[in-house]
Amino acid sequence: MQPDGLADYLKSKVAEYTKGMSWLPKVNWLKKEIVTIDDRNWADLRYVAPRALPKNLRDGLLHTQIPATSNESQLLEILFTSNTDDNPVLKDKIDKVMESARLETK
């Protein structure tokens, strides 16, 4: 994938997950945008698979973050998935662990 294909990738991925799948019938989007990190554009996708009666947007069975970029004309897609937790402090710590990942190229 070329860097200019990132916006199309984002639209396609959002459409795919929004329509639902047998194992993931509904998602609540926390973030779905192009961001720039260290002069590199990334698709930043974050969603929660909600519980039957969620208390808020972050109350779900599963929290997923998908950072994706173009690296040497190839799609680089990283998938972080964790169970959600009732403790908001722990949820924030999980988010920080996910955000700490860095891409280093030689």
Short mmCIF file of N, CA and C in Angstrom, two decimals:
data_model
loop_
_atom_site.label_atom_id
_atom_site.label_comp_id
_atom_site.label_asym_id
_atom_site.label_seq_id
_atom_site.Cartn_x
_atom_site.Cartn_y
_atom_site.Cartn_z
N MET A 1 0.84 -1.17 0.00
CA MET A 1 0.00 0.00 0.00
C MET A 1 0.89 1.24 0.00
N GLN A 2 0.58 2.16 -0.87
CA GLN A 2 1.30 3.43 -0.91
C GLN A 2 0.75 4.35 0.18
N PRO A 3 1.54 5.31 0.65
CA PRO A 3 1.07 6.22 1.70
C PRO A 3 -0.24 6.93 1.37
N ASP A 4 -0.46 7.26 0.09
CA ASP A 4 -1.69 7.96 -0.25
C ASP A 4 -2.93 7.05 -0.21
N GLY A 5 -2.73 5.76 0.01
CA GLY A 5 -3.85 4.82 0.14
C GLY A 5 -4.36 4.66 1.55
N LEU A 6 -3.74 5.37 2.49
CA LEU A 6 -4.11 5.21 3.90
C LEU A 6 -5.55 5.65 4.19
N ALA A 7 -6.00 6.74 3.59
CA ALA A 7 -7.37 7.21 3.82
C ALA A 7 -8.39 6.19 3.31
N ASP A 8 -8.12 5.58 2.15
CA ASP A 8 -9.02 4.55 1.62
C ASP A 8 -9.02 3.32 2.51
N TYR A 9 -7.85 2.95 3.03
CA TYR A 9 -7.75 1.83 3.96
C TYR A 9 -8.63 2.10 5.18
N LEU A 10 -8.53 3.32 5.73
CA LEU A 10 -9.29 3.68 6.92
C LEU A 10 -10.79 3.56 6.64
N LYS A 11 -11.25 4.13 5.54
CA LYS A 11 -12.68 4.06 5.19
C LYS A 11 -13.15 2.61 5.04
N SER A 12 -12.34 1.80 4.38
CA SER A 12 -12.69 0.40 4.15
C SER A 12 -12.78 -0.38 5.46
N LYS A 13 -11.80 -0.16 6.34
CA LYS A 13 -11.76 -0.88 7.62
C LYS A 13 -12.93 -0.46 8.50
N VAL A 14 -13.23 0.83 8.54
CA VAL A 14 -14.36 1.33 9.33
C VAL A 14 -15.66 0.72 8.81
N ALA A 15 -15.83 0.69 7.50
CA ALA A 15 -17.05 0.11 6.91
C ALA A 15 -17.16 -1.37 7.24
N GLU A 16 -16.05 -2.09 7.15
CA GLU A 16 -16.04 -3.53 7.43
C GLU A 16 -16.46 -3.82 8.86
N TYR A 17 -15.87 -3.11 9.82
CA TYR A 17 -16.18 -3.36 11.22
C TYR A 17 -17.54 -2.80 11.63
N THR A 18 -17.97 -1.71 11.01
CA THR A 18 -19.25 -1.10 11.36
C THR A 18 -20.42 -1.99 10.93
N LYS A 19 -20.29 -2.67 9.78
CA LYS A 19 -21.39 -3.51 9.32
C LYS A 19 -21.59 -4.73 10.22
N GLY A 20 -20.58 -5.07 11.00
CA GLY A 20 -20.69 -6.18 11.95
C GLY A 20 -20.25 -7.50 11.35
N MET A 21 -19.86 -8.40 12.24
CA MET A 21 -19.43 -9.74 11.86
C MET A 21 -20.09 -10.71 12.83
N SER A 22 -20.11 -11.97 12.50
CA SER A 22 -20.79 -12.94 13.36
C SER A 22 -20.23 -12.93 14.78
N TRP A 23 -18.93 -12.79 14.92
CA TRP A 23 -18.31 -12.80 16.24
C TRP A 23 -18.24 -11.41 16.87
N LEU A 24 -18.54 -10.39 16.09
CA LEU A 24 -18.47 -9.01 16.58
C LEU A 24 -19.62 -8.22 15.93
N PRO A 25 -20.84 -8.38 16.47
CA PRO A 25 -22.00 -7.78 15.79
C PRO A 25 -22.07 -6.26 15.86
N LYS A 26 -21.43 -5.64 16.85
CA LYS A 26 -21.53 -4.18 16.99
C LYS A 26 -20.25 -3.64 17.60
N VAL A 27 -19.84 -2.46 17.16
CA VAL A 27 -18.70 -1.79 17.77
C VAL A 27 -19.06 -0.35 18.08
N ASN A 28 -18.50 0.17 19.15
CA ASN A 28 -18.58 1.60 19.47
C ASN A 28 -17.22 2.19 19.14
N TRP A 29 -17.18 3.10 18.16
CA TRP A 29 -15.92 3.70 17.74
C TRP A 29 -15.48 4.74 18.76
N LEU A 30 -14.23 4.61 19.22
CA LEU A 30 -13.62 5.60 20.10
C LEU A 30 -12.79 6.58 19.27
N LYS A 31 -12.21 6.06 18.18
CA LYS A 31 -11.38 6.90 17.31
C LYS A 31 -11.29 6.24 15.94
N LYS A 32 -11.33 7.04 14.89
CA LYS A 32 -11.17 6.55 13.51
C LYS A 32 -10.71 7.72 12.66
N GLU A 33 -9.41 7.95 12.67
CA GLU A 33 -8.86 9.11 11.97
C GLU A 33 -7.41 8.87 11.55
N ILE A 34 -6.94 9.74 10.66
CA ILE A 34 -5.53 9.74 10.26
C ILE A 34 -4.79 10.68 11.21
N VAL A 35 -3.70 10.19 11.78
CA VAL A 35 -2.88 11.00 12.68
C VAL A 35 -1.45 10.97 12.17
N THR A 36 -0.66 11.94 12.58
CA THR A 36 0.76 11.98 12.22
C THR A 36 1.58 11.76 13.48
N ILE A 37 2.44 10.76 13.43
CA ILE A 37 3.33 10.45 14.55
C ILE A 37 4.74 10.38 13.98
N ASP A 38 5.64 11.20 14.50
CA ASP A 38 7.03 11.23 14.03
C ASP A 38 7.10 11.34 12.50
N ASP A 39 6.36 12.30 11.94
CA ASP A 39 6.35 12.59 10.50
C ASP A 39 5.82 11.44 9.63
N ARG A 40 5.11 10.50 10.23
CA ARG A 40 4.53 9.38 9.48
C ARG A 40 3.02 9.38 9.71
N ASN A 41 2.24 9.26 8.63
CA ASN A 41 0.79 9.19 8.76
C ASN A 41 0.37 7.78 9.16
N TRP A 42 -0.57 7.72 10.09
CA TRP A 42 -1.12 6.47 10.59
C TRP A 42 -2.64 6.54 10.55
N ALA A 43 -3.27 5.42 10.25
CA ALA A 43 -4.70 5.28 10.49
C ALA A 43 -4.81 4.83 11.94
N ASP A 44 -5.56 5.56 12.74
CA ASP A 44 -5.72 5.25 14.16
C ASP A 44 -7.17 4.83 14.38
N LEU A 45 -7.39 3.54 14.53
CA LEU A 45 -8.72 2.98 14.72
C LEU A 45 -8.81 2.38 16.12
N ARG A 46 -9.84 2.78 16.86
CA ARG A 46 -10.03 2.25 18.21
C ARG A 46 -11.52 2.00 18.42
N TYR A 47 -11.84 0.84 18.92
CA TYR A 47 -13.25 0.54 19.18
C TYR A 47 -13.40 -0.37 20.38
N VAL A 48 -14.62 -0.39 20.90
CA VAL A 48 -15.00 -1.28 21.98
C VAL A 48 -16.18 -2.10 21.48
N ALA A 49 -16.14 -3.41 21.72
CA ALA A 49 -17.31 -4.25 21.48
C ALA A 49 -18.15 -4.14 22.75
N PRO A 50 -19.31 -3.48 22.68
CA PRO A 50 -20.05 -3.15 23.90
C PRO A 50 -20.74 -4.34 24.55
N ARG A 51 -20.95 -4.20 25.84
CA ARG A 51 -21.78 -5.15 26.58
C ARG A 51 -23.23 -4.93 26.19
N ALA A 52 -24.11 -5.79 26.65
CA ALA A 52 -25.53 -5.67 26.32
C ALA A 52 -26.11 -4.34 26.83
N LEU A 53 -25.74 -3.94 28.02
CA LEU A 53 -26.21 -2.68 28.60
C LEU A 53 -25.01 -1.87 29.08
N PRO A 54 -24.28 -1.25 28.15
CA PRO A 54 -23.06 -0.53 28.55
C PRO A 54 -23.36 0.71 29.39
N LYS A 55 -22.47 0.97 30.36
CA LYS A 55 -22.60 2.16 31.22
C LYS A 55 -22.09 3.40 30.49
N ASN A 56 -21.11 3.21 29.60
CA ASN A 56 -20.53 4.32 28.83
C ASN A 56 -19.85 3.73 27.59
N LEU A 57 -19.25 4.58 26.76
CA LEU A 57 -18.63 4.10 25.51
C LEU A 57 -17.49 3.11 25.73
N ARG A 58 -16.80 3.22 26.86
CA ARG A 58 -15.66 2.34 27.12
C ARG A 58 -16.05 1.04 27.81
N ASP A 59 -17.33 0.88 28.14
CA ASP A 59 -17.79 -0.32 28.84
C ASP A 59 -18.08 -1.40 27.81
N GLY A 60 -17.17 -2.33 27.68
CA GLY A 60 -17.35 -3.35 26.66
C GLY A 60 -16.69 -4.67 27.03
N LEU A 61 -16.84 -5.62 26.14
CA LEU A 61 -16.24 -6.94 26.33
C LEU A 61 -14.81 -6.97 25.82
N LEU A 62 -14.53 -6.09 24.87
CA LEU A 62 -13.26 -6.13 24.17
C LEU A 62 -12.88 -4.73 23.73
N HIS A 63 -11.62 -4.36 23.93
CA HIS A 63 -11.12 -3.06 23.49
C HIS A 63 -10.04 -3.34 22.45
N THR A 64 -10.15 -2.73 21.28
CA THR A 64 -9.20 -2.97 20.20
C THR A 64 -8.67 -1.66 19.65
N GLN A 65 -7.37 -1.63 19.42
CA GLN A 65 -6.74 -0.48 18.78
C GLN A 65 -5.96 -1.01 17.58
N ILE A 66 -6.15 -0.37 16.41
CA ILE A 66 -5.46 -0.79 15.19
C ILE A 66 -4.72 0.41 14.61
N PRO A 67 -3.43 0.55 14.91
CA PRO A 67 -2.64 1.55 14.19
C PRO A 67 -2.14 0.91 12.89
N ALA A 68 -2.24 1.63 11.79
CA ALA A 68 -1.80 1.11 10.49
C ALA A 68 -1.12 2.22 9.71
N THR A 69 -0.10 1.84 8.93
CA THR A 69 0.63 2.81 8.12
C THR A 69 1.18 2.12 6.88
N SER A 70 1.76 2.90 6.00
CA SER A 70 2.47 2.37 4.85
C SER A 70 3.95 2.38 5.18
N ASN A 71 4.59 1.23 5.04
CA ASN A 71 6.01 1.11 5.32
C ASN A 71 6.67 0.39 4.15
N GLU A 72 7.52 1.08 3.42
CA GLU A 72 8.19 0.52 2.24
C GLU A 72 7.16 -0.07 1.27
N SER A 73 6.09 0.69 1.02
CA SER A 73 5.01 0.34 0.09
C SER A 73 4.20 -0.88 0.52
N GLN A 74 4.30 -1.25 1.77
CA GLN A 74 3.52 -2.36 2.31
C GLN A 74 2.63 -1.85 3.44
N LEU A 75 1.46 -2.46 3.60
CA LEU A 75 0.59 -2.14 4.72
C LEU A 75 1.18 -2.73 5.98
N LEU A 76 1.37 -1.90 6.98
CA LEU A 76 1.78 -2.37 8.30
C LEU A 76 0.60 -2.12 9.22
N GLU A 77 0.00 -3.18 9.70
CA GLU A 77 -1.19 -3.10 10.54
C GLU A 77 -0.88 -3.82 11.85
N ILE A 78 -1.02 -3.10 12.95
CA ILE A 78 -0.74 -3.66 14.26
C ILE A 78 -2.07 -3.74 15.00
N LEU A 79 -2.36 -4.87 15.59
CA LEU A 79 -3.64 -5.06 16.26
C LEU A 79 -3.40 -5.31 17.74
N PHE A 80 -3.91 -4.41 18.58
CA PHE A 80 -3.87 -4.57 20.03
C PHE A 80 -5.29 -4.87 20.49
N THR A 81 -5.47 -5.96 21.20
CA THR A 81 -6.79 -6.29 21.73
C THR A 81 -6.62 -6.66 23.20
N SER A 82 -7.50 -6.13 24.02
CA SER A 82 -7.48 -6.47 25.44
C SER A 82 -8.91 -6.57 25.95
N ASN A 83 -9.07 -7.32 27.02
CA ASN A 83 -10.36 -7.33 27.69
C ASN A 83 -10.53 -5.98 28.36
N THR A 84 -11.75 -5.55 28.49
CA THR A 84 -11.97 -4.30 29.21
C THR A 84 -12.08 -4.62 30.69
N ASP A 85 -11.97 -3.62 31.50
CA ASP A 85 -12.00 -3.79 32.94
C ASP A 85 -12.86 -2.69 33.52
N ASP A 86 -13.55 -2.98 34.62
CA ASP A 86 -14.40 -1.97 35.25
C ASP A 86 -13.60 -0.82 35.85
N ASN A 87 -12.34 -1.06 36.13
CA ASN A 87 -11.50 -0.06 36.77
C ASN A 87 -10.98 0.93 35.72
N PRO A 88 -11.43 2.20 35.76
CA PRO A 88 -10.98 3.17 34.76
C PRO A 88 -9.47 3.43 34.80
N VAL A 89 -8.85 3.29 35.97
CA VAL A 89 -7.40 3.50 36.07
C VAL A 89 -6.67 2.41 35.28
N LEU A 90 -7.14 1.17 35.41
CA LEU A 90 -6.53 0.07 34.66
C LEU A 90 -6.75 0.25 33.16
N LYS A 91 -7.95 0.69 32.77
CA LYS A 91 -8.22 0.95 31.35
C LYS A 91 -7.23 1.98 30.81
N ASP A 92 -6.98 3.04 31.57
CA ASP A 92 -6.03 4.06 31.14
C ASP A 92 -4.61 3.50 31.02
N LYS A 93 -4.23 2.61 31.94
CA LYS A 93 -2.91 1.99 31.88
C LYS A 93 -2.77 1.12 30.64
N ILE A 94 -3.83 0.38 30.31
CA ILE A 94 -3.82 -0.45 29.10
C ILE A 94 -3.65 0.43 27.87
N ASP A 95 -4.38 1.55 27.83
CA ASP A 95 -4.25 2.49 26.71
C ASP A 95 -2.82 3.00 26.58
N LYS A 96 -2.17 3.30 27.71
CA LYS A 96 -0.80 3.81 27.68
C LYS A 96 0.18 2.75 27.18
N VAL A 97 -0.04 1.50 27.54
CA VAL A 97 0.82 0.42 27.04
C VAL A 97 0.70 0.34 25.52
N MET A 98 -0.54 0.39 25.01
CA MET A 98 -0.75 0.34 23.57
C MET A 98 -0.09 1.52 22.87
N GLU A 99 -0.20 2.70 23.45
CA GLU A 99 0.36 3.90 22.83
C GLU A 99 1.88 3.95 22.90
N SER A 100 2.48 3.12 23.75
CA SER A 100 3.94 3.17 23.90
C SER A 100 4.68 2.43 22.78
N ALA A 101 3.97 1.65 21.98
CA ALA A 101 4.63 0.92 20.88
C ALA A 101 5.18 1.91 19.86
N ARG A 102 6.37 1.65 19.35
CA ARG A 102 7.03 2.53 18.39
C ARG A 102 7.55 1.72 17.21
N LEU A 103 7.48 2.30 16.03
CA LEU A 103 8.01 1.68 14.82
C LEU A 103 9.40 2.25 14.57
N GLU A 104 10.38 1.37 14.49
CA GLU A 104 11.73 1.80 14.17
C GLU A 104 12.13 1.15 12.86
N THR A 105 12.57 1.96 11.91
CA THR A 105 13.02 1.42 10.63
C THR A 105 14.52 1.62 10.52
N LYS A 106 15.14 0.75 9.78
CA LYS A 106 16.60 0.83 9.62
C LYS A 106 16.94 1.54 8.35
#
